[in-house]
mmCIF file of C-alpha atoms in Angstrom:
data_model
loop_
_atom_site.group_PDB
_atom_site.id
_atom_site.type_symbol
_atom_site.label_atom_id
_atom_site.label_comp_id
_atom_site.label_asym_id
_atom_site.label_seq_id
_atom_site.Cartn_x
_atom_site.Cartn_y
_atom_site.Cartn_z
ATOM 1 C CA UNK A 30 141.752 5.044 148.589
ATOM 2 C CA UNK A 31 143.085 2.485 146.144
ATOM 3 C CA UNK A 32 142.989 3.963 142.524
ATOM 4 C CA UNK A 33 144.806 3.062 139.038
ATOM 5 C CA UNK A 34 146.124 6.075 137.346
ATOM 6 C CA UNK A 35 147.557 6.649 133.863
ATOM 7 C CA UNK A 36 150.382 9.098 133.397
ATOM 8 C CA UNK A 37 149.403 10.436 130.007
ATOM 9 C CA UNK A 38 146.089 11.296 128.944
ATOM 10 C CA UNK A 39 146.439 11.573 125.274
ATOM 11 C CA UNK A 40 149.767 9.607 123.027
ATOM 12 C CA UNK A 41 150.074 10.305 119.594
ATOM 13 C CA UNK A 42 152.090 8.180 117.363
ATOM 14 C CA UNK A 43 152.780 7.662 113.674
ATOM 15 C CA UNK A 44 151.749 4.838 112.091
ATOM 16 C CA UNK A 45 154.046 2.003 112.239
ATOM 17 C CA UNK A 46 156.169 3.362 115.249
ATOM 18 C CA UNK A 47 155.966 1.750 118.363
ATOM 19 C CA UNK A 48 153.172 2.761 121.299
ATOM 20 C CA UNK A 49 154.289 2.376 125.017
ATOM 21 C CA UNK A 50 151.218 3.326 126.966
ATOM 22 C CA UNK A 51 152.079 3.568 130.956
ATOM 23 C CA UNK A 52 149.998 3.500 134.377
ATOM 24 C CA UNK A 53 150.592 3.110 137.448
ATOM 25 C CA UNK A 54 148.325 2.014 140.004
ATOM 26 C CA UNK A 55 148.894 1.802 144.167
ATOM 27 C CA UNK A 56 147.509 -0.834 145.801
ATOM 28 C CA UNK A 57 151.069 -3.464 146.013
ATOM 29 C CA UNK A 58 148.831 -6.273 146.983
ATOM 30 C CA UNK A 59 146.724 -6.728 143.765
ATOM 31 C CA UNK A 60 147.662 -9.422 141.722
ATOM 32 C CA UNK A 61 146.029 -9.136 138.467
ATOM 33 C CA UNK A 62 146.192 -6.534 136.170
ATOM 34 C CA UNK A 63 144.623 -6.230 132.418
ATOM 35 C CA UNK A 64 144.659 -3.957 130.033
ATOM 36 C CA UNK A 65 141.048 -3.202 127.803
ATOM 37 C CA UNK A 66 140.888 -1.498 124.717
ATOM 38 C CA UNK A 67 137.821 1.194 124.124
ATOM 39 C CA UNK A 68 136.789 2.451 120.823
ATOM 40 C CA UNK A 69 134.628 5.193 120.545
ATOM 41 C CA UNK A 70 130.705 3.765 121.017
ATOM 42 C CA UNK A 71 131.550 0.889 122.277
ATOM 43 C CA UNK A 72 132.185 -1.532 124.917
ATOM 44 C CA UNK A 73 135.760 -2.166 126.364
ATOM 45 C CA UNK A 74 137.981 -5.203 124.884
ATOM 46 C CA UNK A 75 140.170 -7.547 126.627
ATOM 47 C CA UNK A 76 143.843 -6.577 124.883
ATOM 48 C CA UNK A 77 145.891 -9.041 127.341
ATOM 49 C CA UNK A 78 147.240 -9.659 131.117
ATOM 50 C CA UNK A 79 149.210 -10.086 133.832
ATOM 51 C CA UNK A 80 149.107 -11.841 136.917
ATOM 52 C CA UNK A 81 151.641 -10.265 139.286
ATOM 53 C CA UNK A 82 154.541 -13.486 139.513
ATOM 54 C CA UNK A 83 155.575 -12.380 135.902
ATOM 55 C CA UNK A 84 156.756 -9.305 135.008
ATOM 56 C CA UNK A 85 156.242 -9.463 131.572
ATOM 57 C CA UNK A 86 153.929 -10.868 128.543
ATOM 58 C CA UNK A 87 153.535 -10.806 125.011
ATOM 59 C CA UNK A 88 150.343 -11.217 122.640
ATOM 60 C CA UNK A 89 149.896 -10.560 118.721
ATOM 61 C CA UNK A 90 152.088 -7.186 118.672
ATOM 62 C CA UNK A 91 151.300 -6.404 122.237
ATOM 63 C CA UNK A 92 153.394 -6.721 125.233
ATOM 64 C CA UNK A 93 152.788 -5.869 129.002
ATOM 65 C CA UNK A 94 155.712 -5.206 131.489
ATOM 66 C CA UNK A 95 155.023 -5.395 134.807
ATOM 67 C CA UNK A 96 157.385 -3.511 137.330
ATOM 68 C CA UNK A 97 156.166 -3.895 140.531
ATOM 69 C CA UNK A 98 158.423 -2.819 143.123
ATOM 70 C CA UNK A 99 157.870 0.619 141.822
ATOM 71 C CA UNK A 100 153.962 -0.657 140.705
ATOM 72 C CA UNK A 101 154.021 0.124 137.554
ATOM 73 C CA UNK A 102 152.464 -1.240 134.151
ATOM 74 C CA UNK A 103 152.984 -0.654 130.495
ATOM 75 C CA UNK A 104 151.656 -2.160 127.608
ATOM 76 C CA UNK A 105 153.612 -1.822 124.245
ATOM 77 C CA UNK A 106 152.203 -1.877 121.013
ATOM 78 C CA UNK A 107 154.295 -2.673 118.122
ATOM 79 C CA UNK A 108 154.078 -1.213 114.656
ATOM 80 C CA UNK A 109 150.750 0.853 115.799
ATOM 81 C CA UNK A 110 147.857 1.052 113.437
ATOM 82 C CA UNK A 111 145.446 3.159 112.343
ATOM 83 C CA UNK A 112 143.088 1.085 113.757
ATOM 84 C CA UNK A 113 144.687 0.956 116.636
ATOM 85 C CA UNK A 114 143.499 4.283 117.628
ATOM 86 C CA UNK A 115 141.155 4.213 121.187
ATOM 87 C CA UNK A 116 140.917 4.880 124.819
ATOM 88 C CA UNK A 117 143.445 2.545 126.553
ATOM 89 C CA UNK A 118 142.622 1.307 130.131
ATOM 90 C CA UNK A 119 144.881 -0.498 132.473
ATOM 91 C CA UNK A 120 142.979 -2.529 135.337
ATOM 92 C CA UNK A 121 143.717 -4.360 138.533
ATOM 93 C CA UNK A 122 142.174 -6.958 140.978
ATOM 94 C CA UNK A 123 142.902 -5.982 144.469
ATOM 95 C CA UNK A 124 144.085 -8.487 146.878
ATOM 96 C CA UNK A 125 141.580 -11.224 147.973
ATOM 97 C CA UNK A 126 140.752 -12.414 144.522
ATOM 98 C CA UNK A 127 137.282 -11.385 144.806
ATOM 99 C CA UNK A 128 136.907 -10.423 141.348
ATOM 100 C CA UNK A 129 136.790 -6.722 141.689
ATOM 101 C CA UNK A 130 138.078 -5.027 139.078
ATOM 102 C CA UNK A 131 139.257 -1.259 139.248
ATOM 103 C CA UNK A 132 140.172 0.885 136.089
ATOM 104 C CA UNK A 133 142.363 3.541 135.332
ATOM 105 C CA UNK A 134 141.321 7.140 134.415
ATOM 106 C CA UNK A 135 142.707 5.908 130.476
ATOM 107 C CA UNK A 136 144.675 7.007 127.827
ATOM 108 C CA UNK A 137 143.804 8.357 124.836
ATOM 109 C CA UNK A 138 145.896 6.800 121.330
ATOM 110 C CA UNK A 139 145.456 8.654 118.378
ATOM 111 C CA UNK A 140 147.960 7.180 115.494
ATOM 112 C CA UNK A 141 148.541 9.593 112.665
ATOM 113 C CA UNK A 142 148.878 8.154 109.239
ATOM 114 C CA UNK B 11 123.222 -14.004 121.079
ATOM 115 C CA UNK B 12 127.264 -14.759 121.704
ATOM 116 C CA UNK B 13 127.874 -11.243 123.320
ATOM 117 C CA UNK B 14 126.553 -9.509 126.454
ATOM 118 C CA UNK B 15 123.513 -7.324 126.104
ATOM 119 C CA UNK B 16 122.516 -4.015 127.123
ATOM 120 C CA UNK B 17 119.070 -2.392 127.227
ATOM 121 C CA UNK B 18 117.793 0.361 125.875
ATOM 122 C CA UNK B 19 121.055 1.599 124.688
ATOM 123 C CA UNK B 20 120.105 5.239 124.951
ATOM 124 C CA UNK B 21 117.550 6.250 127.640
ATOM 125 C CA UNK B 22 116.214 9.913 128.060
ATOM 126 C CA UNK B 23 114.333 10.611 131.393
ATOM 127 C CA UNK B 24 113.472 13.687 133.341
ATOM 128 C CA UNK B 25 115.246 14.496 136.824
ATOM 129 C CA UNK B 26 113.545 12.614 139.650
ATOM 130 C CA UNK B 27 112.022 9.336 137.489
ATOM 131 C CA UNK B 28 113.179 6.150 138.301
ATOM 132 C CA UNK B 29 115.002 4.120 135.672
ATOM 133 C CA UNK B 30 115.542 0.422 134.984
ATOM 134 C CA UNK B 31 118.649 -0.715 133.063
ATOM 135 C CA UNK B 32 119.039 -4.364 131.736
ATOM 136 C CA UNK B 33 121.784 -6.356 130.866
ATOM 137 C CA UNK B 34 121.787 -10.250 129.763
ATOM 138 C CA UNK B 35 124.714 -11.785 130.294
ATOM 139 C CA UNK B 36 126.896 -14.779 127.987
ATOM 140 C CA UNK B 37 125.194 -17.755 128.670
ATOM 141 C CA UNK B 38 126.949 -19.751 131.408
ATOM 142 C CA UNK B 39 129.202 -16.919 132.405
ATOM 143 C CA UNK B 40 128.807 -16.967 136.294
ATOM 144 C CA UNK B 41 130.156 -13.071 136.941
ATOM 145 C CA UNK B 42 128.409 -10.203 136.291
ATOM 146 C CA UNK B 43 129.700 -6.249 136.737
ATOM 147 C CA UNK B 44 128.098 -2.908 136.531
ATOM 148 C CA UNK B 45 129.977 -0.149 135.414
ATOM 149 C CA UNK B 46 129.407 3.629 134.986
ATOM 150 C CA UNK B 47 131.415 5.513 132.537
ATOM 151 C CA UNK B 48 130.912 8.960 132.259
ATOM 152 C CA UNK B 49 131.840 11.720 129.151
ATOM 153 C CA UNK B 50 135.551 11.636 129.254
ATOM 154 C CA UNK B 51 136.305 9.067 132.132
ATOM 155 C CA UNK B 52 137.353 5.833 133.172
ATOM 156 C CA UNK B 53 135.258 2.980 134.218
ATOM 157 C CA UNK B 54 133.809 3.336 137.948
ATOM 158 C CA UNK B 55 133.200 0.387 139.856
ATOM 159 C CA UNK B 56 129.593 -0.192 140.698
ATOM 160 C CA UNK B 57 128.326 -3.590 141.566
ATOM 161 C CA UNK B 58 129.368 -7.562 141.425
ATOM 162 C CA UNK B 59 127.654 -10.700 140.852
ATOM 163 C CA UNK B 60 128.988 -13.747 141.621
ATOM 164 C CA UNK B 61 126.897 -17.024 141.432
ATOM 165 C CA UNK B 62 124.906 -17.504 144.504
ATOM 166 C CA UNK B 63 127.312 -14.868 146.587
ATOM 167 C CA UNK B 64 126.000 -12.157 148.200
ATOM 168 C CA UNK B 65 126.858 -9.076 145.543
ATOM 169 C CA UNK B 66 129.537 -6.851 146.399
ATOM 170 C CA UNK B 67 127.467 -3.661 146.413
ATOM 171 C CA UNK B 68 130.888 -1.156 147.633
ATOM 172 C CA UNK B 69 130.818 0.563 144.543
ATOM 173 C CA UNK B 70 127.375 1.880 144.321
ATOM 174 C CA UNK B 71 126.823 5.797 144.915
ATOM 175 C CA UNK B 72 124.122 5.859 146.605
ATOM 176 C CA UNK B 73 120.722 4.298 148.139
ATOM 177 C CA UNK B 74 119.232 5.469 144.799
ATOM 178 C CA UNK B 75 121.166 2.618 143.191
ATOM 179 C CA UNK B 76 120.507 -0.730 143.078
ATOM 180 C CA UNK B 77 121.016 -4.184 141.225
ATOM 181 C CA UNK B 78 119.513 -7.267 140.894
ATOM 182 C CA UNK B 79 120.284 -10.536 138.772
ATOM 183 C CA UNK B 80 117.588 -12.790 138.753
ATOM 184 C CA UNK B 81 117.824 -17.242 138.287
ATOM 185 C CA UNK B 82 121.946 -16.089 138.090
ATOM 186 C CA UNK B 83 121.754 -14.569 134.705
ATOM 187 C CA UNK B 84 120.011 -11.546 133.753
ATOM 188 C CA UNK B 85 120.513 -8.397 135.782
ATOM 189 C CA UNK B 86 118.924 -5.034 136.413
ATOM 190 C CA UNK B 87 120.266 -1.637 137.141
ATOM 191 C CA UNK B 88 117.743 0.489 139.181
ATOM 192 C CA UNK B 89 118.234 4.506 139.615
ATOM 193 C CA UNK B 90 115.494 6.084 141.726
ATOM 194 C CA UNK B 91 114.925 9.518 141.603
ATOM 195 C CA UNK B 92 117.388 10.239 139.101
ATOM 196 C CA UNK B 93 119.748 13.159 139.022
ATOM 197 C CA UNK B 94 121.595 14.897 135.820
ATOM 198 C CA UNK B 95 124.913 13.841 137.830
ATOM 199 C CA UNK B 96 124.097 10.266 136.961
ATOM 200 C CA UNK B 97 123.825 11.111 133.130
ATOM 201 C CA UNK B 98 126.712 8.653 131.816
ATOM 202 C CA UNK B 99 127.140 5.594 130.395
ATOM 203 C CA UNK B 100 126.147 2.113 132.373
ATOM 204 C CA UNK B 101 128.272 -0.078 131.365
ATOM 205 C CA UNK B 102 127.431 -4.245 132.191
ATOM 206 C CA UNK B 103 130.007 -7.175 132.103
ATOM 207 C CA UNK B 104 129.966 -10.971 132.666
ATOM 208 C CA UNK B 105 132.734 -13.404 132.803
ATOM 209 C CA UNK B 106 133.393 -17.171 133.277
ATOM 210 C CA UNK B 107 135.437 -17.854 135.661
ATOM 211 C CA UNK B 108 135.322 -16.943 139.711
ATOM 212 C CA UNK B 109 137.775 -14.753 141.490
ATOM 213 C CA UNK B 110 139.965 -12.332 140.052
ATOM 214 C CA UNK B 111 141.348 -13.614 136.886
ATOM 215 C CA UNK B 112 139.580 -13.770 133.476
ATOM 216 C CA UNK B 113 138.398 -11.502 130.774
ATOM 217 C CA UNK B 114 135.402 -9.048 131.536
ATOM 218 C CA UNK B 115 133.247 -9.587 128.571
ATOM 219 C CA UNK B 116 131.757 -6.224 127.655
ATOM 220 C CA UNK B 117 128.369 -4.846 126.737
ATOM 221 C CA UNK B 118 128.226 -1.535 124.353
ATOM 222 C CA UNK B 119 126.154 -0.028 127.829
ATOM 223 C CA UNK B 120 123.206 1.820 128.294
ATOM 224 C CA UNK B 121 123.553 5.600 127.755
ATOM 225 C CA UNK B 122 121.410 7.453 130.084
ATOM 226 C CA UNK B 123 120.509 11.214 129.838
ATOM 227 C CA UNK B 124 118.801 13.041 132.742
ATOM 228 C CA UNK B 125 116.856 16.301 131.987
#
């Protein structure tokens, strides 16, 4: 079936390095992708996306890369915070725009001061 | 309030009761999601609202589950019969726009606990 994976479950960085937090999902037809911050207790938050005619995007210290003939995401985090710290979840809309969105497994970030 | 909300936000019940889970969604938002998280996991796919559409109900379990969103706004997570396999979180989302783009607003989700 279709399904959004991650290929790390838990990233440690130091603080002030940069993050690069991968996934890879396998449906080639979806067209949207996002990427949602967890913290612990809480709901997820929109961090920033994609739709799939760019390949790449930037935000306030974030940045996604889309590669999709080998269908893979990444989103970057530059000069990662403490507060930064969370479950990391990359999402995609399969084809027919109908507003389905499927998540990935996650990945944990844990940024060490 | 600005945000979406869940209710209750923790929710005890003994195997086999049925449970009712409500979420109220940001006014004017026209999409509304259920998702189940459980301890550990990603976000599983239960059930879509959009406007008057017919939900898309693929993601439910099973016939124990259902949803309902009454007037296009508030909605309601049903379990019959629960089962400790549906201990997890219940997560509900709503967002603006139709189709596939747009940001899923989040709730902080119901936790449920099944005896």
């Amino acid at each position: 079936g279709e399904s959004v994976g991650l290929h790390l479950p838990t990233l440690s960085v130091q603080e002030g390095d940069n993050s690069i937090i991968n996934c890879a999902y396998s449906n080639s037809a979806s067209d949207y992708f996002i990427w949602y911050k967890q913290e612990s207790g809480k709901g997820p938050q929109f961090i920033i996306d994609i739709r799939s005619n760019m390949d790449k995007r930037q935000g306030q210290r974030v940045t996604v890369l889309l590669n999709k003939t080998v269908k893979h995401l990444s989103l970057q985090i530059a000069a990662t915070q403490p507060g930064d710290s969370a479950v990391y979840f990359c999402a995609e809309t399969p084809s027919g725009n109908t507003g389905k969105l499927i998540f990935g497994q996650g990945t944990t970030l844990q940024v060490k001061p | 309030g600005a945000g979406v909300s869940q209710s209750p936000s923790n929710k005890v019940t003994e195997k086999g009761k049925d449970v009712e889970l409500r979420c109220d969604p940001i006014s004017g938002h026209t999409a509304l999601y259920w998702y189940r998280q459980s301890l550990g996991q990603g976000l599983e796919f239960l059930i879509y609202f959009q406007g008057n559409s017919a939900p898309d109900k693929s993601g439910l379990p099973s016939d124990r589950f259902s949803a309902e969103r009454t007037g296009g706004s508030v909605s309601t997570l049903t379990i019959q019969r629960t089962q400790q396999e549906d201990s997890a979180v219940y997560l509900c989302a709503s967002k603006r726009e139709r189709g596939g783009d747009g940001e899923l607003f989040f709730g902080e989700g119901s936790r449920l606990t099944v005896l």
